[in-house]
GROMACS .gro file of C-alpha atoms in nm:
model
  459
    1MET     CA    1   9.112   4.947  10.312
    2PRO     CA    2   8.801   5.026  10.101
    3LEU     CA    3   8.863   5.020   9.728
    4THR     CA    4   8.792   5.314   9.496
    5ARG     CA    5   8.538   5.195   9.243
    6LEU     CA    6   8.468   5.369   8.912
    7ARG     CA    7   8.181   5.614   8.932
    8MET     CA    8   7.890   5.553   8.699
    9ASP     CA    9   7.992   5.837   8.464
   10GLU     CA   10   8.342   5.687   8.439
   11LEU     CA   11   8.193   5.343   8.381
   12VAL     CA   12   7.974   5.480   8.100
   13ASN     CA   13   8.285   5.614   7.928
   14ALA     CA   14   8.442   5.269   7.954
   15TRP     CA   15   8.144   5.107   7.783
   16VAL     CA   16   8.156   5.313   7.464
   17GLY     CA   17   8.411   5.321   7.186
   18ASP     CA   18   8.551   5.051   6.961
   19ASP     CA   19   8.868   4.978   6.764
   20ASP     CA   20   8.796   5.245   6.501
   21THR     CA   21   8.637   5.501   6.734
   22PRO     CA   22   8.817   5.480   7.070
   23PHE     CA   23   8.687   5.725   7.329
   24HIS     CA   24   9.012   5.921   7.353
   25LEU     CA   25   9.072   6.291   7.396
   26GLY     CA   26   9.391   6.447   7.261
   27LEU     CA   27   9.557   6.779   7.345
   28LEU     CA   28   9.827   6.898   7.107
   29ALA     CA   29  10.066   7.149   7.262
   30VAL     CA   30  10.327   7.328   7.047
   31PHE     CA   31  10.629   7.486   7.221
   32ASP     CA   32  10.908   7.719   7.130
   33PRO     CA   33  11.242   7.535   7.167
   34GLY     CA   34  11.355   7.741   7.467
   35PRO     CA   35  11.634   7.580   7.670
   36PHE     CA   36  11.592   7.246   7.490
   37ALA     CA   37  11.755   7.380   7.171
   38GLY     CA   38  12.113   7.275   7.109
   39PRO     CA   39  12.389   7.493   6.959
   40ASP     CA   40  12.266   7.399   6.611
   41GLY     CA   41  11.909   7.506   6.699
   42VAL     CA   42  11.777   7.147   6.699
   43VAL     CA   43  11.566   7.044   6.997
   44ASP     CA   44  11.712   6.768   7.212
   45THR     CA   45  11.402   6.558   7.275
   46GLY     CA   46  11.565   6.327   7.529
   47PRO     CA   47  11.561   6.586   7.810
   48VAL     CA   48  11.205   6.686   7.710
   49ALA     CA   49  11.084   6.326   7.750
   50ASP     CA   50  11.276   6.280   8.076
   51GLU     CA   51  11.133   6.601   8.222
   52LEU     CA   52  10.783   6.503   8.112
   53SER     CA   53  10.817   6.161   8.278
   54ARG     CA   54  10.940   6.318   8.601
   55ARG     CA   55  10.651   6.563   8.609
   56ALA     CA   56  10.398   6.288   8.537
   57ARG     CA   57  10.510   6.110   8.854
   58GLY     CA   58  10.386   6.408   9.053
   59VAL     CA   59  10.032   6.391   8.908
   60PRO     CA   60   9.830   6.127   9.097
   61GLU     CA   61   9.577   6.077   8.815
   62LEU     CA   62   9.853   5.974   8.576
   63GLY     CA   63   9.983   5.707   8.811
   64ARG     CA   64   9.662   5.508   8.847
   65ARG     CA   65   9.500   5.255   8.619
   66VAL     CA   66   9.174   5.064   8.601
   67LEU     CA   67   9.167   4.710   8.734
   68TRP     CA   68   8.896   4.553   8.519
   69THR     CA   69   8.678   4.316   8.722
   70ARG     CA   70   8.491   3.995   8.653
   71TRP     CA   71   8.141   3.883   8.743
   72GLY     CA   72   8.083   3.896   9.118
   73GLU     CA   73   8.373   4.136   9.183
   74GLY     CA   74   8.170   4.458   9.148
   75ARG     CA   75   8.258   4.765   8.945
   76PRO     CA   76   8.613   4.810   8.812
   77VAL     CA   77   8.858   4.963   9.058
   78TRP     CA   78   9.108   5.247   9.043
   79VAL     CA   79   9.449   5.117   9.153
   80GLU     CA   80   9.808   5.232   9.162
   81ASP     CA   81   9.993   4.982   8.945
   82PRO     CA   82  10.312   4.857   9.116
   83ASP     CA   83  10.455   4.741   8.782
   84ASP     CA   84  10.381   5.049   8.571
   85ASP     CA   85  10.679   5.270   8.487
   86LEU     CA   86  10.539   5.605   8.376
   87ALA     CA   87  10.837   5.654   8.144
   88ARG     CA   88  10.676   5.387   7.923
   89HIS     CA   89  10.391   5.631   7.858
   90VAL     CA   90  10.621   5.893   7.702
   91GLU     CA   91  10.757   5.835   7.352
   92VAL     CA   92  10.964   6.045   7.111
   93ARG     CA   93  10.841   6.084   6.753
   94THR     CA   94  10.991   6.254   6.448
   95LEU     CA   95  10.755   6.432   6.212
   96GLY     CA   96  10.847   6.355   5.853
   97PRO     CA   97  10.915   6.640   5.609
   98ASP     CA   98  10.586   6.585   5.424
   99ALA     CA   99  10.374   6.504   5.731
  100ASP     CA  100  10.104   6.733   5.863
  101LEU     CA  101  10.119   6.770   6.243
  102ALA     CA  102   9.742   6.806   6.286
  103THR     CA  103   9.653   6.498   6.082
  104TRP     CA  104   9.934   6.297   6.240
  105SER     CA  105   9.803   6.395   6.586
  106ALA     CA  106   9.446   6.292   6.501
  107ASN     CA  107   9.562   5.950   6.383
  108ARG     CA  108   9.789   5.905   6.681
  109ALA     CA  109   9.507   6.002   6.920
  110ALA     CA  110   9.295   5.723   6.768
  111THR     CA  111   9.566   5.463   6.838
  112PRO     CA  112   9.452   5.230   7.119
  113LEU     CA  113   9.585   5.278   7.471
  114HIS     CA  114   9.700   4.983   7.681
  115ARG     CA  115   9.402   4.890   7.900
  116ASP     CA  116   9.631   4.721   8.152
  117ARG     CA  117   9.822   5.047   8.215
  118ALA     CA  118   9.728   5.398   8.317
  119LEU     CA  119   9.501   5.526   8.038
  120TRP     CA  120   9.719   5.799   7.891
  121ARG     CA  121  10.010   5.851   7.655
  122ALA     CA  122  10.236   6.145   7.566
  123ASP     CA  123  10.435   6.183   7.245
  124VAL     CA  124  10.720   6.434   7.216
  125VAL     CA  125  10.728   6.537   6.849
  126HIS     CA  126  11.020   6.711   6.682
  127GLY     CA  127  11.095   6.804   6.323
  128LEU     CA  128  10.854   7.101   6.332
  129PRO     CA  129  10.920   7.428   6.145
  130GLY     CA  130  11.111   7.695   6.335
  131GLY     CA  131  11.280   7.443   6.560
  132ARG     CA  132  10.964   7.403   6.768
  133PHE     CA  133  10.855   7.080   6.933
  134ALA     CA  134  10.515   6.947   7.030
  135VAL     CA  135  10.368   6.726   7.299
  136LEU     CA  136  10.055   6.526   7.217
  137LEU     CA  137   9.880   6.415   7.536
  138VAL     CA  138   9.615   6.146   7.484
  139VAL     CA  139   9.384   6.036   7.764
  140HIS     CA  140   9.087   5.802   7.772
  141HIS     CA  141   8.757   5.964   7.866
  142VAL     CA  142   8.745   5.727   8.162
  143LEU     CA  143   9.037   5.924   8.303
  144ALA     CA  144   8.924   6.276   8.206
  145ASP     CA  145   8.688   6.476   7.986
  146GLY     CA  146   8.785   6.791   7.796
  147ILE     CA  147   8.820   7.015   8.102
  148GLY     CA  148   8.986   6.737   8.300
  149GLY     CA  149   9.232   6.662   8.021
  150LEU     CA  150   9.323   7.030   8.001
  151ARG     CA  151   9.385   7.034   8.376
  152LEU     CA  152   9.612   6.732   8.344
  153LEU     CA  153   9.815   6.911   8.078
  154ALA     CA  154   9.827   7.229   8.286
  155SER     CA  155   9.952   7.030   8.587
  156LEU     CA  156  10.260   6.939   8.380
  157LEU     CA  157  10.331   7.304   8.290
  158ASP     CA  158  10.451   7.619   8.465
  159GLU     CA  159  10.299   7.961   8.525
  160ALA     CA  160  10.629   8.138   8.454
  161PRO     CA  161  10.937   8.069   8.239
  162ASP     CA  162  11.166   8.043   8.542
  163ALA     CA  163  10.927   7.854   8.770
  164VAL     CA  164  11.055   7.559   8.971
  165HIS     CA  165  10.816   7.271   8.914
  166GLU     CA  166  10.709   7.094   9.230
  167TYR     CA  167  10.712   6.716   9.223
  168GLY     CA  168  10.541   6.660   9.555
  169PRO     CA  169  10.696   6.604   9.898
  170PRO     CA  170  11.058   6.485   9.890
  171ARG     CA  171  11.116   6.119   9.965
  172THR     CA  172  11.437   5.946  10.060
  173ALA     CA  173  11.326   5.634   9.876
  174PRO     CA  174  11.032   5.552   9.646
  175VAL     CA  175  10.729   5.427   9.831
  176PRO     CA  176  10.618   5.101   9.667
  177ALA     CA  177  10.261   5.083   9.545
  178PRO     CA  178  10.037   4.843   9.737
  179PRO     CA  179   9.974   4.506   9.573
  180LEU     CA  180   9.676   4.478   9.342
  181PRO     CA  181   9.360   4.351   9.514
  182SER     CA  182   9.295   3.981   9.472
  183HIS     CA  183   8.972   3.819   9.358
  184ARG     CA  184   8.888   3.758   9.722
  185ASP     CA  185   8.952   4.125   9.810
  186LEU     CA  186   8.728   4.243   9.527
  187VAL     CA  187   8.441   4.010   9.616
  188ALA     CA  188   8.464   4.095   9.986
  189ASP     CA  189   8.462   4.468   9.916
  190HIS     CA  190   8.169   4.429   9.677
  191LEU     CA  191   7.964   4.239   9.934
  192ARG     CA  192   8.061   4.478  10.212
  193ARG     CA  193   7.908   4.769  10.024
  194TRP     CA  194   7.566   4.609  10.026
  195ARG     CA  195   7.552   4.484  10.383
  196PRO     CA  196   7.313   4.666  10.617
  197ALA     CA  197   7.470   4.979  10.762
  198ARG     CA  198   7.610   4.947  11.113
  199ASP     CA  199   7.769   5.192  11.357
  200GLY     CA  200   7.653   5.489  11.151
  201GLN     CA  201   7.837   5.376  10.838
  202HIS     CA  202   7.691   5.490  10.507
  203ARG     CA  203   7.581   5.224  10.263
  204PRO     CA  204   7.459   5.285   9.909
  205ARG     CA  205   7.086   5.273   9.867
  206ALA     CA  206   6.892   5.153   9.568
  207PRO     CA  207   6.755   5.437   9.354
  208SER     CA  208   6.411   5.548   9.462
  209LEU     CA  209   6.112   5.501   9.237
  210ALA     CA  210   6.083   5.880   9.204
  211ARG     CA  211   6.443   5.909   9.089
  212ALA     CA  212   6.398   5.622   8.844
  213CYS     CA  213   6.095   5.802   8.699
  214ARG     CA  214   6.294   6.124   8.670
  215ALA     CA  215   6.569   5.931   8.491
  216LEU     CA  216   6.323   5.793   8.237
  217ALA     CA  217   6.174   6.141   8.189
  218GLN     CA  218   6.524   6.283   8.128
  219TYR     CA  219   6.589   6.007   7.879
  220ARG     CA  220   6.266   6.076   7.688
  221ASP     CA  221   6.336   6.450   7.690
  222ALA     CA  222   6.691   6.400   7.560
  223MET     CA  223   6.586   6.160   7.285
  224SER     CA  224   6.304   6.392   7.171
  225ASP     CA  225   6.571   6.627   7.034
  226PHE     CA  226   6.671   6.355   6.788
  227SER     CA  227   6.320   6.312   6.649
  228GLY     CA  228   6.219   6.414   6.300
  229PRO     CA  229   6.379   6.316   5.972
  230LEU     CA  230   6.732   6.427   5.892
  231PRO     CA  231   6.797   6.587   5.555
  232ARG     CA  232   6.987   6.364   5.320
  233THR     CA  233   7.353   6.469   5.284
  234SER     CA  234   7.689   6.303   5.224
  235LEU     CA  235   7.802   6.375   5.583
  236PRO     CA  236   7.699   6.050   5.761
  237ARG     CA  237   7.940   5.762   5.710
  238VAL     CA  238   8.083   5.455   5.876
  239VAL     CA  239   8.392   5.584   6.055
  240GLY     CA  240   8.708   5.395   5.967
  241PRO     CA  241   9.050   5.373   6.136
  242THR     CA  242   9.214   5.678   5.972
  243ARG     CA  243   9.175   6.049   6.045
  244ARG     CA  244   9.228   6.383   5.878
  245MET     CA  245   9.248   6.704   6.082
  246SER     CA  246   9.267   7.072   5.988
  247VAL     CA  247   9.311   7.368   6.225
  248THR     CA  248   9.268   7.744   6.239
  249THR     CA  249   9.290   8.019   6.502
  250ALA     CA  250   9.125   8.356   6.571
  251PRO     CA  251   9.176   8.636   6.827
  252LEU     CA  252   8.952   8.576   7.127
  253GLY     CA  253   8.905   8.935   7.250
  254PRO     CA  254   8.752   9.069   6.927
  255LEU     CA  255   8.531   8.759   6.904
  256ARG     CA  256   8.394   8.830   7.250
  257ALA     CA  257   8.331   9.192   7.155
  258GLY     CA  258   8.161   9.085   6.833
  259ALA     CA  259   7.945   8.833   7.018
  260HIS     CA  260   7.844   9.093   7.278
  261ALA     CA  261   7.748   9.338   7.005
  262ARG     CA  262   7.505   9.083   6.861
  263GLY     CA  263   7.368   8.954   7.193
  264ALA     CA  264   7.542   8.621   7.142
  265THR     CA  265   7.818   8.416   7.303
  266VAL     CA  266   8.153   8.306   7.164
  267ASN     CA  267   8.006   7.957   7.147
  268ASP     CA  268   7.724   8.091   6.928
  269LEU     CA  269   7.984   8.251   6.700
  270LEU     CA  270   8.166   7.918   6.681
  271LEU     CA  271   7.844   7.738   6.582
  272ALA     CA  272   7.770   8.005   6.321
  273ALA     CA  273   8.122   7.964   6.182
  274VAL     CA  274   8.072   7.588   6.164
  275ALA     CA  275   7.744   7.648   5.982
  276GLN     CA  276   7.927   7.870   5.731
  277GLY     CA  277   8.196   7.607   5.679
  278LEU     CA  278   7.935   7.336   5.628
  279ARG     CA  279   7.746   7.559   5.384
  280ASP     CA  280   8.065   7.603   5.180
  281LEU     CA  281   8.141   7.231   5.196
  282LEU     CA  282   7.796   7.113   5.095
  283SER     CA  283   7.767   7.383   4.827
  284ALA     CA  284   8.089   7.257   4.670
  285ARG     CA  285   7.938   6.908   4.675
  286GLY     CA  286   7.617   7.035   4.512
  287GLU     CA  287   7.403   6.951   4.816
  288CYS     CA  288   7.317   7.289   4.971
  289ARG     CA  289   6.956   7.405   4.947
  290GLU     CA  290   6.749   7.673   5.119
  291SER     CA  291   6.586   7.455   5.385
  292LEU     CA  292   6.896   7.253   5.470
  293PHE     CA  293   6.998   7.213   5.832
  294VAL     CA  294   7.278   7.013   5.991
  295ARG     CA  295   7.220   6.862   6.335
  296THR     CA  296   7.496   6.892   6.592
  297ILE     CA  297   7.534   6.782   6.952
  298ILE     CA  298   7.707   7.016   7.197
  299PRO     CA  299   7.831   6.958   7.554
  300VAL     CA  300   7.677   7.207   7.796
  301SER     CA  301   7.802   7.317   8.137
  302LEU     CA  302   7.536   7.398   8.396
  303ASP     CA  303   7.801   7.386   8.668
  304PRO     CA  304   8.020   7.678   8.784
  305SER     CA  305   8.328   7.454   8.748
  306GLY     CA  306   8.286   7.453   8.371
  307GLN     CA  307   8.255   7.074   8.370
  308ALA     CA  308   8.020   6.948   8.099
  309THR     CA  309   7.708   6.822   8.274
  310SER     CA  310   7.467   6.774   7.985
  311MET     CA  311   7.431   6.769   7.608
  312MET     CA  312   7.208   6.970   7.379
  313VAL     CA  313   7.111   6.921   7.018
  314VAL     CA  314   7.100   7.220   6.782
  315ASP     CA  315   6.999   7.224   6.416
  316LEU     CA  316   7.236   7.461   6.234
  317PRO     CA  317   7.056   7.657   5.955
  318VAL     CA  318   7.311   7.584   5.684
  319GLY     CA  319   7.061   7.671   5.409
  320GLU     CA  320   7.022   8.029   5.539
  321PRO     CA  321   7.235   8.250   5.308
  322ASP     CA  322   7.252   8.556   5.535
  323PRO     CA  323   7.522   8.528   5.807
  324ALA     CA  324   7.344   8.769   6.042
  325ARG     CA  325   7.014   8.579   6.028
  326ARG     CA  326   7.206   8.252   6.063
  327LEU     CA  327   7.373   8.373   6.384
  328ALA     CA  328   7.048   8.513   6.523
  329SER     CA  329   6.875   8.180   6.461
  330ILE     CA  330   7.153   7.988   6.635
  331THR     CA  331   7.156   8.227   6.933
  332GLY     CA  332   6.781   8.185   6.977
  333ARG     CA  333   6.803   7.807   6.957
  334THR     CA  334   7.091   7.769   7.201
  335SER     CA  335   6.925   8.006   7.451
  336ALA     CA  336   6.602   7.809   7.435
  337ARG     CA  337   6.780   7.473   7.476
  338LYS     CA  338   6.979   7.593   7.777
  339ALA     CA  339   6.666   7.738   7.940
  340ARG     CA  340   6.488   7.405   7.895
  341LEU     CA  341   6.781   7.214   8.044
  342ARG     CA  342   6.785   7.440   8.349
  343ALA     CA  343   6.407   7.411   8.391
  344THR     CA  344   6.407   7.032   8.371
  345GLY     CA  345   6.730   6.978   8.561
  346GLY     CA  346   6.855   6.794   8.254
  347THR     CA  347   7.201   6.707   8.379
  348GLY     CA  348   7.149   6.337   8.333
  349GLN     CA  349   7.256   6.264   8.690
  350ASP     CA  350   6.942   6.061   8.757
  351LEU     CA  351   7.025   5.844   8.457
  352LEU     CA  352   7.360   5.771   8.617
  353ALA     CA  353   7.180   5.658   8.934
  354LEU     CA  354   7.011   5.369   8.756
  355PRO     CA  355   7.124   5.017   8.852
  356VAL     CA  356   7.436   4.917   8.660
  357PRO     CA  357   7.269   4.639   8.454
  358VAL     CA  358   6.990   4.877   8.347
  359ALA     CA  359   7.230   5.162   8.266
  360ARG     CA  360   7.458   4.917   8.082
  361LEU     CA  361   7.172   4.846   7.842
  362ILE     CA  362   7.013   5.192   7.811
  363ILE     CA  363   7.306   5.433   7.787
  364PRO     CA  364   7.518   5.264   7.515
  365TRP     CA  365   7.203   5.190   7.316
  366ALA     CA  366   7.092   5.553   7.343
  367ARG     CA  367   7.438   5.668   7.234
  368ARG     CA  368   7.429   5.443   6.925
  369ARG     CA  369   7.077   5.558   6.839
  370GLY     CA  370   7.169   5.923   6.891
  371SER     CA  371   7.482   5.899   6.676
  372ALA     CA  372   7.266   5.786   6.386
  373ARG     CA  373   7.053   6.099   6.425
  374ILE     CA  374   7.320   6.372   6.414
  375HIS     CA  375   7.571   6.499   6.158
  376LEU     CA  376   7.856   6.617   6.382
  377SER     CA  377   7.954   6.734   6.728
  378VAL     CA  378   8.090   7.074   6.835
  379THR     CA  379   8.262   7.151   7.165
  380ASN     CA  380   8.428   7.460   7.309
  381ILE     CA  381   8.676   7.418   7.595
  382PRO     CA  382   8.775   7.725   7.800
  383GLY     CA  383   9.150   7.727   7.860
  384PRO     CA  384   9.405   7.946   8.040
  385ALA     CA  385   9.395   8.315   7.958
  386HIS     CA  386   9.767   8.353   8.036
  387PRO     CA  387  10.078   8.196   7.879
  388LEU     CA  388  10.225   7.870   8.014
  389TRP     CA  389  10.574   7.720   7.995
  390PHE     CA  390  10.736   7.379   8.011
  391ALA     CA  391  11.070   7.406   8.190
  392GLY     CA  392  11.136   7.741   8.021
  393ALA     CA  393  10.990   7.656   7.678
  394GLN     CA  394  10.679   7.863   7.608
  395LEU     CA  395  10.355   7.699   7.500
  396VAL     CA  396  10.266   7.892   7.183
  397GLN     CA  397   9.966   7.696   7.051
  398ALA     CA  398   9.727   7.433   7.184
  399PHE     CA  399   9.469   7.238   6.987
  400PRO     CA  400   9.209   6.986   7.108
  401VAL     CA  401   9.166   6.651   6.929
  402ALA     CA  402   8.808   6.540   6.992
  403PRO     CA  403   8.702   6.178   6.933
  404LEU     CA  404   8.475   6.055   6.657
  405VAL     CA  405   8.183   5.823   6.720
  406PRO     CA  406   8.035   5.557   6.486
  407LEU     CA  407   7.842   5.703   6.190
  408VAL     CA  408   7.951   6.061   6.276
  409GLY     CA  409   8.254   6.141   6.065
  410LEU     CA  410   8.305   6.503   6.177
  411THR     CA  411   8.378   6.677   6.504
  412VAL     CA  412   8.480   7.037   6.569
  413ALA     CA  413   8.658   7.128   6.891
  414ALA     CA  414   8.772   7.473   7.004
  415LEU     CA  415   9.013   7.565   7.282
  416SER     CA  416   9.087   7.914   7.412
  417TYR     CA  417   9.443   7.985   7.525
  418ASN     CA  418   9.632   8.308   7.590
  419GLY     CA  419   9.398   8.533   7.396
  420ARG     CA  420   9.331   8.311   7.094
  421LEU     CA  421   9.066   8.059   7.001
  422ALA     CA  422   9.208   7.747   6.833
  423VAL     CA  423   8.965   7.539   6.628
  424ALA     CA  424   9.040   7.183   6.518
  425VAL     CA  425   8.821   6.994   6.270
  426ASN     CA  426   8.873   6.619   6.309
  427ALA     CA  427   8.727   6.391   6.045
  428ASP     CA  428   8.723   6.042   5.907
  429GLY     CA  429   9.019   5.992   5.676
  430THR     CA  430   8.797   5.942   5.371
  431ILE     CA  431   8.684   6.308   5.380
  432ARG     CA  432   8.918   6.471   5.127
  433ASP     CA  433   8.769   6.823   5.114
  434LEU     CA  434   8.810   6.904   5.483
  435ASP     CA  435   9.001   7.226   5.413
  436THR     CA  436   8.686   7.372   5.255
  437LEU     CA  437   8.508   7.334   5.588
  438ARG     CA  438   8.809   7.471   5.777
  439ASP     CA  439   8.840   7.773   5.546
  440GLY     CA  440   8.471   7.856   5.587
  441ILE     CA  441   8.504   7.845   5.966
  442ALA     CA  442   8.816   8.065   5.950
  443ALA     CA  443   8.648   8.321   5.722
  444SER     CA  444   8.340   8.346   5.945
  445LEU     CA  445   8.547   8.391   6.261
  446ALA     CA  446   8.759   8.656   6.085
  447ASP     CA  447   8.442   8.847   5.989
  448ARG     CA  448   8.314   8.836   6.348
  449ALA     CA  449   8.656   8.945   6.479
  450ARG     CA  450   8.651   9.246   6.245
  451GLU     CA  451   8.306   9.336   6.380
  452GLY     CA  452   8.447   9.309   6.731
  453HIS     CA  453   8.734   9.542   6.643
  454SER     CA  454   8.483   9.790   6.500
  455ALA     CA  455   8.264   9.764   6.810
  456ASP     CA  456   8.564   9.828   7.036
  457ALA     CA  457   8.667  10.127   6.823
  458ALA     CA  458   8.316  10.271   6.840
  459THR     CA  459   8.318  10.262   7.221
   0.00000   0.00000   0.00000
């Protein structure tokens, strides 16, 4: 049987990351206790972990791992591990009385995953105020990106409080996973893929010269956004092993109305709020000046599925004191960047068609070079507009935990769920004034939400 090799985009995600900046995505889900609360109101986490393990067995992506290959064996292979018990991926944790859930989650998300198992982990956390419990799902970007990670979490949840979760077709006995492919199997499959096609079989073809030229043009166009000197600030730093995270939320409906009233998008409002938070942060540090900008990189979806297909770089006008002019500037810049990406077809797919040895050199090098030319990253993940449940316990809040990259000690990630926008600021643990940034973001979003309420009232 042909083996399922990692795609080039998955392989790229396996190349990046190190001990201090693993390429992990976290999703923190906070639940009301629901049926898991005992007579004393304390959540019994044992049944939560058992239910989570059972549901994970019904999600194919959570039952496969990467078989890392050696020279001559071809690309790594997706396999179902016959020795992997998915219950080992679910752990129970108690949050201490003085611990902060957000910061604990950011540090836990940066804890390495076992590369010889399926690349995910779930922690059931109790000890939260109000008797609530949380589930922190951590996946490697090889397994899923932001949208994909959210879909994995949603596949473990229910659409209604009394829903019966399906675990797949019933089986009288577990079907054992096939044995892992041997060195001989891997080499034979690798060679088979490059033999001349026979009997109408499709064989991969080497990238054409035209496509290689398009890939180089896309690379030059992408790297041109990083040109020009960066203003000197205290934001760049070598990222260490510890994290600090701070969160806030805002009503999504009024934000949409406020964005529409100003000819902007919710994502533009988020960027403007980040600019306000950075202005407050750098002003408190004595670094803000009129011409100051902060460079951010933003995932962009040019696909109807919402999957991120490209990246754009935007300079946030932090030195601009007027919030309205700041938002207008950001809206103009994001519109221009998106138009250019559509015109040039800048999805980066031609870069992924380069031969593996060439891509192995170019893409990680470009990522390292790019990370030295930005201050932070900002991402906005669209989530479910309706409430979700876990075996009768309602999901009340959900926060994304985005990864850090070397030399970029800040990342802001937003997630919409059930009518609210949750924003999580993840940072290197040496940044002690993170709440100043968070408070500035919260204040800006609150101002835009009030404008949205006023706009709705006027109509």
